[in-house]
Amino acid sequence: MLERFARGWGIAKASWSVLKLHPKLLILPVFSLVAFLALFGAIALSIYAGGVVRYSDGSPDGFNIEMNLDGPVAYAAFFGIYFVSAFIGIFFNAALVFCTLEALAGRAPSLRAGLATAVGRLPQILAWALVASTVGLLLNMLQNALRDRLGFIGSLLGGLL
């Protein structure tokens, strides 16, 4: 156990040293954040434009939200959002890992090369995003079912899974 902790700490220190030598690598997480914000902005805009959220004088905050979150359409929408979110995270992480490995190998990392490498691995990234989002959604559904049937204990069991 201590070996794993020491190895993880060593990797964290090496990563920090790469970041101090090449601060431009911070641009990749910023790109990822911008992509996430664009995704969630598009979702919010489509919900608002679709008439799901309406202004109402009768509600305490001035808005009336009418959403049906049960059913196949809702699960398909959740899966799509989860898939795109997973893809964004994996894509920019792949670019960052490539740049970090380049720096650790003694070569100057290039953001363009990192992004090009991630684009070159697009089929693998899409496949992994599909696996991650499918497993994540299934685990979420299982956790919700356990919570509904067993209450707090079911929520704990689902969280452990």
Coordinates of N, CA and C in Angstrom, one line a residue:
M1 N 0.8 -1.2 0.0 CA 0.0 0.0 0.0 C 0.9 1.2 0.0
L2 N 1.9 1.3 0.8 CA 2.8 2.4 0.9 C 3.6 2.6 -0.4
E3 N 3.9 1.5 -1.1 CA 4.5 1.6 -2.4 C 3.6 2.4 -3.4
R4 N 2.4 2.0 -3.4 CA 1.4 2.7 -4.3 C 1.3 4.2 -4.0
F5 N 1.3 4.5 -2.7 CA 1.2 5.9 -2.3 C 2.5 6.6 -2.7
A6 N 3.6 6.0 -2.5 CA 4.9 6.6 -2.9 C 5.0 6.8 -4.4
R7 N 4.6 5.8 -5.1 CA 4.6 5.9 -6.6 C 3.7 7.0 -7.1
G8 N 2.5 7.1 -6.5 CA 1.5 8.2 -6.8 C 2.1 9.6 -6.5
W9 N 2.8 9.7 -5.4 CA 3.4 10.9 -5.0 C 4.5 11.3 -5.9
G10 N 5.3 10.3 -6.3 CA 6.3 10.6 -7.3 C 5.8 11.1 -8.6
I11 N 4.7 10.5 -9.1 CA 4.1 10.9 -10.3 C 3.6 12.3 -10.2
A12 N 3.0 12.6 -9.1 CA 2.4 14.0 -8.8 C 3.6 15.0 -8.8
K13 N 4.7 14.7 -8.2 CA 5.8 15.6 -8.2 C 6.4 15.8 -9.6
A14 N 6.5 14.7 -10.4 CA 7.0 14.8 -11.7 C 6.1 15.6 -12.6
S15 N 4.8 15.4 -12.4 CA 3.8 16.2 -13.2 C 3.9 17.7 -12.8
W16 N 4.0 18.0 -11.6 CA 4.2 19.4 -11.1 C 5.4 20.0 -11.7
S17 N 6.5 19.3 -11.8 CA 7.7 19.8 -12.3 C 7.6 20.1 -13.8
V18 N 6.9 19.2 -14.5 CA 6.6 19.4 -16.0 C 5.7 20.7 -16.1
L19 N 4.8 20.8 -15.3 CA 3.9 22.0 -15.4 C 4.6 23.3 -15.1
K20 N 5.6 23.3 -14.1 CA 6.4 24.4 -13.8 C 7.3 24.8 -15.0
L21 N 7.8 23.8 -15.7 CA 8.7 24.0 -16.9 C 7.9 24.4 -18.1
H22 N 6.7 23.9 -18.2 CA 5.9 24.2 -19.4 C 4.5 24.6 -19.0
P23 N 4.3 25.9 -18.5 CA 3.0 26.3 -18.1 C 2.0 26.4 -19.2
K24 N 2.4 26.4 -20.4 CA 1.4 26.5 -21.5 C 0.5 25.3 -21.6
L25 N 0.9 24.2 -20.9 CA 0.1 23.0 -20.9 C -1.2 23.2 -20.1
L26 N -1.3 24.3 -19.3 CA -2.5 24.6 -18.6 C -3.6 25.0 -19.6
I27 N -3.2 25.3 -20.8 CA -4.2 25.7 -21.8 C -5.2 24.6 -22.1
L28 N -4.7 23.3 -22.1 CA -5.5 22.2 -22.4 C -6.7 22.0 -21.4
P29 N -6.5 22.1 -20.1 CA -7.6 22.1 -19.2 C -8.5 23.3 -19.4
V30 N -8.0 24.4 -19.8 CA -8.8 25.6 -20.0 C -9.7 25.3 -21.3
F31 N -9.1 24.7 -22.3 CA -9.9 24.3 -23.5 C -11.0 23.4 -23.1
S32 N -10.7 22.4 -22.2 CA -11.7 21.4 -21.8 C -12.8 22.2 -21.0
L33 N -12.5 23.1 -20.1 CA -13.5 23.9 -19.4 C -14.4 24.6 -20.4
V34 N -13.8 25.3 -21.4 CA -14.6 26.1 -22.3 C -15.5 25.1 -23.1
A35 N -15.0 23.9 -23.5 CA -15.9 23.0 -24.2 C -17.1 22.5 -23.3
F36 N -16.8 22.3 -22.0 CA -17.9 21.9 -21.1 C -18.9 23.0 -20.9
L37 N -18.4 24.2 -20.8 CA -19.3 25.4 -20.6 C -20.1 25.6 -21.9
A38 N -19.5 25.4 -23.0 CA -20.3 25.5 -24.3 C -21.4 24.4 -24.4
L39 N -21.0 23.2 -23.9 CA -22.0 22.1 -23.9 C -23.1 22.4 -23.0
F40 N -22.8 22.8 -21.8 CA -23.9 23.0 -20.8 C -24.7 24.3 -21.2
G41 N -24.0 25.3 -21.8 CA -24.8 26.5 -22.3 C -25.7 26.1 -23.4
A42 N -25.3 25.2 -24.3 CA -26.2 24.7 -25.4 C -27.4 24.0 -24.8
I43 N -27.1 23.2 -23.8 CA -28.2 22.4 -23.1 C -29.2 23.4 -22.5
A44 N -28.7 24.3 -21.7 CA -29.5 25.3 -21.0 C -30.4 26.1 -22.1
L45 N -29.7 26.5 -23.1 CA -30.4 27.3 -24.2 C -31.5 26.4 -24.8
S46 N -31.2 25.2 -25.1 CA -32.2 24.3 -25.7 C -33.4 24.0 -24.8
I47 N -33.1 23.9 -23.5 CA -34.2 23.7 -22.5 C -35.0 24.9 -22.5
Y48 N -34.4 26.1 -22.4 CA -35.2 27.3 -22.3 C -35.9 27.6 -23.6
A49 N -35.3 27.4 -24.8 CA -36.0 27.6 -26.1 C -37.0 26.6 -26.3
G50 N -36.9 25.4 -25.8 CA -37.9 24.3 -26.0 C -39.1 24.5 -25.1
G51 N -39.2 25.5 -24.3 CA -40.3 25.8 -23.5 C -40.4 25.0 -22.2
V52 N -39.3 24.4 -21.9 CA -39.4 23.6 -20.6 C -39.3 24.5 -19.4
V53 N -38.6 25.6 -19.5 CA -38.5 26.6 -18.5 C -39.3 27.8 -18.9
R54 N -40.3 28.2 -18.1 CA -41.1 29.3 -18.4 C -41.1 30.3 -17.2
Y55 N -41.2 31.6 -17.5 CA -41.3 32.6 -16.5 C -42.7 32.5 -15.9
S56 N -42.8 32.6 -14.6 CA -44.1 32.5 -13.9 C -44.1 33.4 -12.7
D57 N -45.2 34.2 -12.6 CA -45.3 35.1 -11.4 C -45.6 34.3 -10.1
G58 N -46.2 33.1 -10.3 CA -46.7 32.4 -9.1 C -45.6 31.6 -8.4
S59 N -44.5 31.3 -9.0 CA -43.5 30.5 -8.3 C -42.5 31.5 -7.5
P60 N -41.9 30.9 -6.5 CA -41.1 31.8 -5.6 C -39.9 32.4 -6.3
D61 N -39.3 31.7 -7.3 CA -38.1 32.3 -8.0 C -38.5 32.9 -9.3
G62 N -39.7 32.9 -9.7 CA -40.2 33.5 -10.9 C -40.2 32.5 -12.1
F63 N -39.7 31.3 -11.9 CA -39.6 30.4 -13.1 C -40.4 29.1 -12.7
N64 N -41.0 28.6 -13.7 CA -41.8 27.3 -13.6 C -41.1 26.3 -14.5
I65 N -40.6 25.2 -13.9 CA -39.9 24.2 -14.7 C -40.8 23.0 -14.9
E66 N -41.0 22.6 -16.1 CA -41.9 21.5 -16.4 C -41.0 20.4 -17.1
M67 N -40.5 19.4 -16.4 CA -39.7 18.4 -17.0 C -40.2 17.0 -16.6
N68 N -40.2 16.1 -17.5 CA -40.4 14.7 -17.2 C -39.1 14.0 -17.3
L69 N -38.5 13.6 -16.1 CA -37.2 13.0 -16.1 C -37.3 11.5 -16.1
D70 N -38.5 10.9 -16.2 CA -38.6 9.5 -16.3 C -39.0 9.1 -17.7
G71 N -38.4 8.0 -18.1 CA -38.8 7.5 -19.5 C -37.6 7.4 -20.4
P72 N -37.8 6.7 -21.5 CA -36.7 6.5 -22.4 C -36.1 7.7 -23.1
V73 N -36.9 8.7 -23.3 CA -36.4 10.0 -23.9 C -35.5 10.7 -23.0
A74 N -35.8 10.7 -21.7 CA -35.0 11.4 -20.7 C -33.7 10.6 -20.6
Y75 N -33.7 9.3 -20.5 CA -32.5 8.5 -20.4 C -31.6 8.6 -21.6
A76 N -32.2 8.7 -22.8 CA -31.4 8.9 -24.0 C -30.8 10.3 -24.0
A77 N -31.5 11.3 -23.5 CA -30.9 12.7 -23.4 C -29.8 12.7 -22.4
F78 N -30.0 12.0 -21.2 CA -28.9 11.9 -20.2 C -27.7 11.2 -20.7
F79 N -28.0 10.1 -21.5 CA -26.8 9.4 -22.0 C -26.1 10.2 -23.0
G80 N -26.8 11.0 -23.8 CA -26.1 11.8 -24.8 C -25.2 12.9 -24.1
I81 N -25.8 13.5 -23.1 CA -25.0 14.5 -22.4 C -23.8 13.9 -21.7
Y82 N -24.0 12.7 -21.1 CA -23.0 12.0 -20.4 C -21.9 11.6 -21.4
F83 N -22.3 11.1 -22.5 CA -21.3 10.7 -23.6 C -20.5 11.8 -24.1
V84 N -21.1 13.0 -24.4 CA -20.4 14.1 -24.9 C -19.4 14.7 -23.8
S85 N -19.9 14.7 -22.5 CA -19.1 15.1 -21.4 C -17.9 14.2 -21.3
A86 N -18.1 12.9 -21.3 CA -17.0 12.0 -21.2 C -16.0 12.2 -22.3
F87 N -16.5 12.4 -23.5 CA -15.7 12.6 -24.7 C -14.8 13.8 -24.5
I88 N -15.4 14.9 -24.1 CA -14.6 16.1 -23.9 C -13.5 15.9 -22.9
G89 N -13.8 15.3 -21.8 CA -12.8 15.1 -20.8 C -11.7 14.2 -21.2
I90 N -12.0 13.1 -21.9 CA -11.1 12.1 -22.3 C -10.2 12.7 -23.4
F91 N -10.8 13.4 -24.4 CA -10.0 14.0 -25.5 C -8.9 14.9 -25.0
F92 N -9.3 15.9 -24.1 CA -8.3 16.8 -23.7 C -7.3 16.2 -22.7
N93 N -7.7 15.2 -21.9 CA -6.8 14.5 -21.1 C -5.8 13.7 -21.9
A94 N -6.2 13.1 -23.0 CA -5.3 12.4 -23.9 C -4.3 13.4 -24.5
A95 N -4.7 14.6 -24.9 CA -3.7 15.5 -25.4 C -2.8 16.0 -24.3
L96 N -3.2 16.2 -23.1 CA -2.4 16.6 -22.0 C -1.4 15.5 -21.6
V97 N -1.9 14.2 -21.6 CA -1.0 13.1 -21.3 C 0.1 13.0 -22.4
F98 N -0.2 13.2 -23.6 CA 0.8 13.1 -24.7 C 1.9 14.2 -24.4
C99 N 1.4 15.4 -24.2 CA 2.3 16.5 -24.0 C 3.2 16.3 -22.7
T100 N 2.6 15.7 -21.7 CA 3.4 15.4 -20.5 C 4.4 14.4 -20.7
L101 N 4.1 13.3 -21.4 CA 5.0 12.3 -21.8 C 6.2 12.8 -22.6
E102 N 5.8 13.7 -23.6 CA 6.9 14.3 -24.4 C 7.9 15.1 -23.5
A103 N 7.3 15.8 -22.5 CA 8.2 16.6 -21.6 C 9.0 15.7 -20.8
L104 N 8.4 14.6 -20.3 CA 9.2 13.7 -19.4 C 10.3 13.0 -20.2
A105 N 10.1 12.8 -21.5 CA 11.1 12.2 -22.4 C 12.2 13.2 -22.8
G106 N 12.1 14.4 -22.3 CA 13.1 15.4 -22.6 C 12.8 16.2 -23.9
R107 N 11.7 16.0 -24.5 CA 11.4 16.8 -25.7 C 10.4 17.9 -25.3
A108 N 10.4 19.0 -26.1 CA 9.6 20.1 -25.9 C 8.1 19.8 -26.3
P109 N 7.2 19.8 -25.3 CA 5.8 19.5 -25.7 C 5.2 20.6 -26.6
S110 N 4.3 20.2 -27.5 CA 3.6 21.1 -28.3 C 2.1 20.8 -28.2
L111 N 1.4 21.9 -27.9 CA 0.0 21.8 -27.8 C -0.6 21.3 -29.1
R112 N -0.1 21.7 -30.2 CA -0.6 21.3 -31.5 C -0.4 19.8 -31.7
A113 N 0.8 19.3 -31.3 CA 1.1 17.9 -31.4 C 0.2 17.1 -30.5
G114 N -0.1 17.6 -29.3 CA -0.9 16.9 -28.3 C -2.4 16.8 -28.9
L115 N -2.9 17.9 -29.4 CA -4.2 17.9 -30.0 C -4.3 17.0 -31.2
A116 N -3.2 17.0 -32.0 CA -3.2 16.2 -33.2 C -3.1 14.7 -32.8
T117 N -2.4 14.4 -31.8 CA -2.4 13.0 -31.3 C -3.7 12.6 -30.8
A118 N -4.4 13.4 -30.1 CA -5.8 13.1 -29.6 C -6.7 12.9 -30.8
V119 N -6.6 13.8 -31.8 CA -7.5 13.6 -33.0 C -7.1 12.3 -33.7
G120 N -5.8 11.9 -33.7 CA -5.4 10.7 -34.3 C -6.0 9.4 -33.6
R121 N -6.3 9.6 -32.4 CA -6.8 8.5 -31.5 C -8.3 8.7 -31.3
L122 N -9.0 9.4 -32.2 CA -10.4 9.7 -32.1 C -11.3 8.4 -32.0
P123 N -11.0 7.4 -32.8 CA -11.8 6.2 -32.6 C -11.7 5.5 -31.3
Q124 N -10.5 5.5 -30.7 CA -10.3 4.9 -29.4 C -10.9 5.8 -28.3
I125 N -10.8 7.1 -28.5 CA -11.4 8.0 -27.5 C -12.9 7.9 -27.5
L126 N -13.5 7.8 -28.7 CA -15.0 7.7 -28.8 C -15.4 6.4 -28.2
A127 N -14.7 5.3 -28.5 CA -15.0 4.0 -27.9 C -14.9 4.0 -26.4
W128 N -13.9 4.6 -25.8 CA -13.8 4.7 -24.4 C -14.8 5.6 -23.8
A129 N -15.2 6.7 -24.4 CA -16.3 7.5 -24.0 C -17.6 6.8 -24.0
L130 N -17.8 5.9 -25.0 CA -19.0 5.1 -25.0 C -19.1 4.1 -23.8
V131 N -17.9 3.5 -23.6 CA -17.9 2.5 -22.5 C -18.1 3.2 -21.2
A132 N -17.4 4.3 -21.0 CA -17.5 5.1 -19.7 C -18.9 5.6 -19.5
S133 N -19.5 6.2 -20.5 CA -20.8 6.7 -20.3 C -21.9 5.6 -20.1
T134 N -21.7 4.5 -20.8 CA -22.7 3.4 -20.6 C -22.6 2.8 -19.2
V135 N -21.4 2.6 -18.8 CA -21.2 2.0 -17.4 C -21.7 3.0 -16.4
G136 N -21.3 4.3 -16.6 CA -21.8 5.3 -15.6 C -23.3 5.5 -15.6
L137 N -23.9 5.4 -16.7 CA -25.4 5.5 -16.7 C -26.0 4.3 -16.0
L138 N -25.5 3.1 -16.4 CA -26.0 1.9 -15.7 C -25.8 1.9 -14.2
L139 N -24.7 2.3 -13.8 CA -24.5 2.4 -12.3 C -25.4 3.4 -11.7
N140 N -25.6 4.5 -12.4 CA -26.5 5.5 -11.8 C -28.0 5.0 -11.8
M141 N -28.4 4.3 -12.8 CA -29.7 3.7 -12.8 C -29.8 2.6 -11.6
L142 N -28.8 1.8 -11.4 CA -28.7 0.8 -10.4 C -28.8 1.5 -9.0
Q143 N -28.0 2.6 -8.8 CA -28.0 3.3 -7.6 C -29.4 3.9 -7.3
N144 N -30.1 4.5 -8.3 CA -31.4 5.0 -8.1 C -32.4 3.9 -7.7
A145 N -32.3 2.7 -8.4 CA -33.2 1.6 -8.1 C -33.0 1.1 -6.7
L146 N -31.7 1.0 -6.3 CA -31.4 0.6 -4.9 C -31.9 1.6 -3.9
R147 N -31.8 2.9 -4.2 CA -32.2 3.9 -3.3 C -33.7 3.9 -3.1
D148 N -34.4 3.7 -4.3 CA -35.9 3.6 -4.2 C -36.4 2.4 -3.4
R149 N -35.7 1.3 -3.5 CA -36.2 0.1 -2.9 C -35.7 0.0 -1.4
L150 N -34.5 0.4 -1.1 CA -33.9 0.2 0.2 C -33.7 1.5 1.0
G151 N -34.0 2.6 0.4 CA -33.8 3.9 1.1 C -32.3 4.3 1.2
F152 N -32.0 4.7 2.4 CA -30.6 5.2 2.7 C -29.6 4.0 2.5
I153 N -29.9 2.8 3.0 CA -29.0 1.7 2.8 C -28.8 1.4 1.3
G154 N -29.8 1.5 0.5 CA -29.7 1.3 -0.9 C -28.8 2.4 -1.6
S155 N -29.0 3.6 -1.1 CA -28.1 4.7 -1.6 C -26.7 4.5 -1.3
L156 N -26.4 4.0 -0.1 CA -25.0 3.6 0.3 C -24.5 2.5 -0.5
L157 N -25.3 1.5 -0.7 CA -24.8 0.3 -1.6 C -24.5 0.8 -3.0
G158 N -25.5 1.6 -3.6 CA -25.3 2.1 -4.9 C -24.0 3.0 -5.0
G159 N -23.8 3.8 -4.0 CA -22.6 4.6 -4.0 C -21.3 3.8 -3.9
L160 N -21.3 2.7 -3.2 CA -20.2 1.8 -3.2 C -19.9 1.2 -4.5
L161 N -20.9 0.9 -5.3 CA -20.7 0.3 -6.6 C -20.1 1.4 -7.5

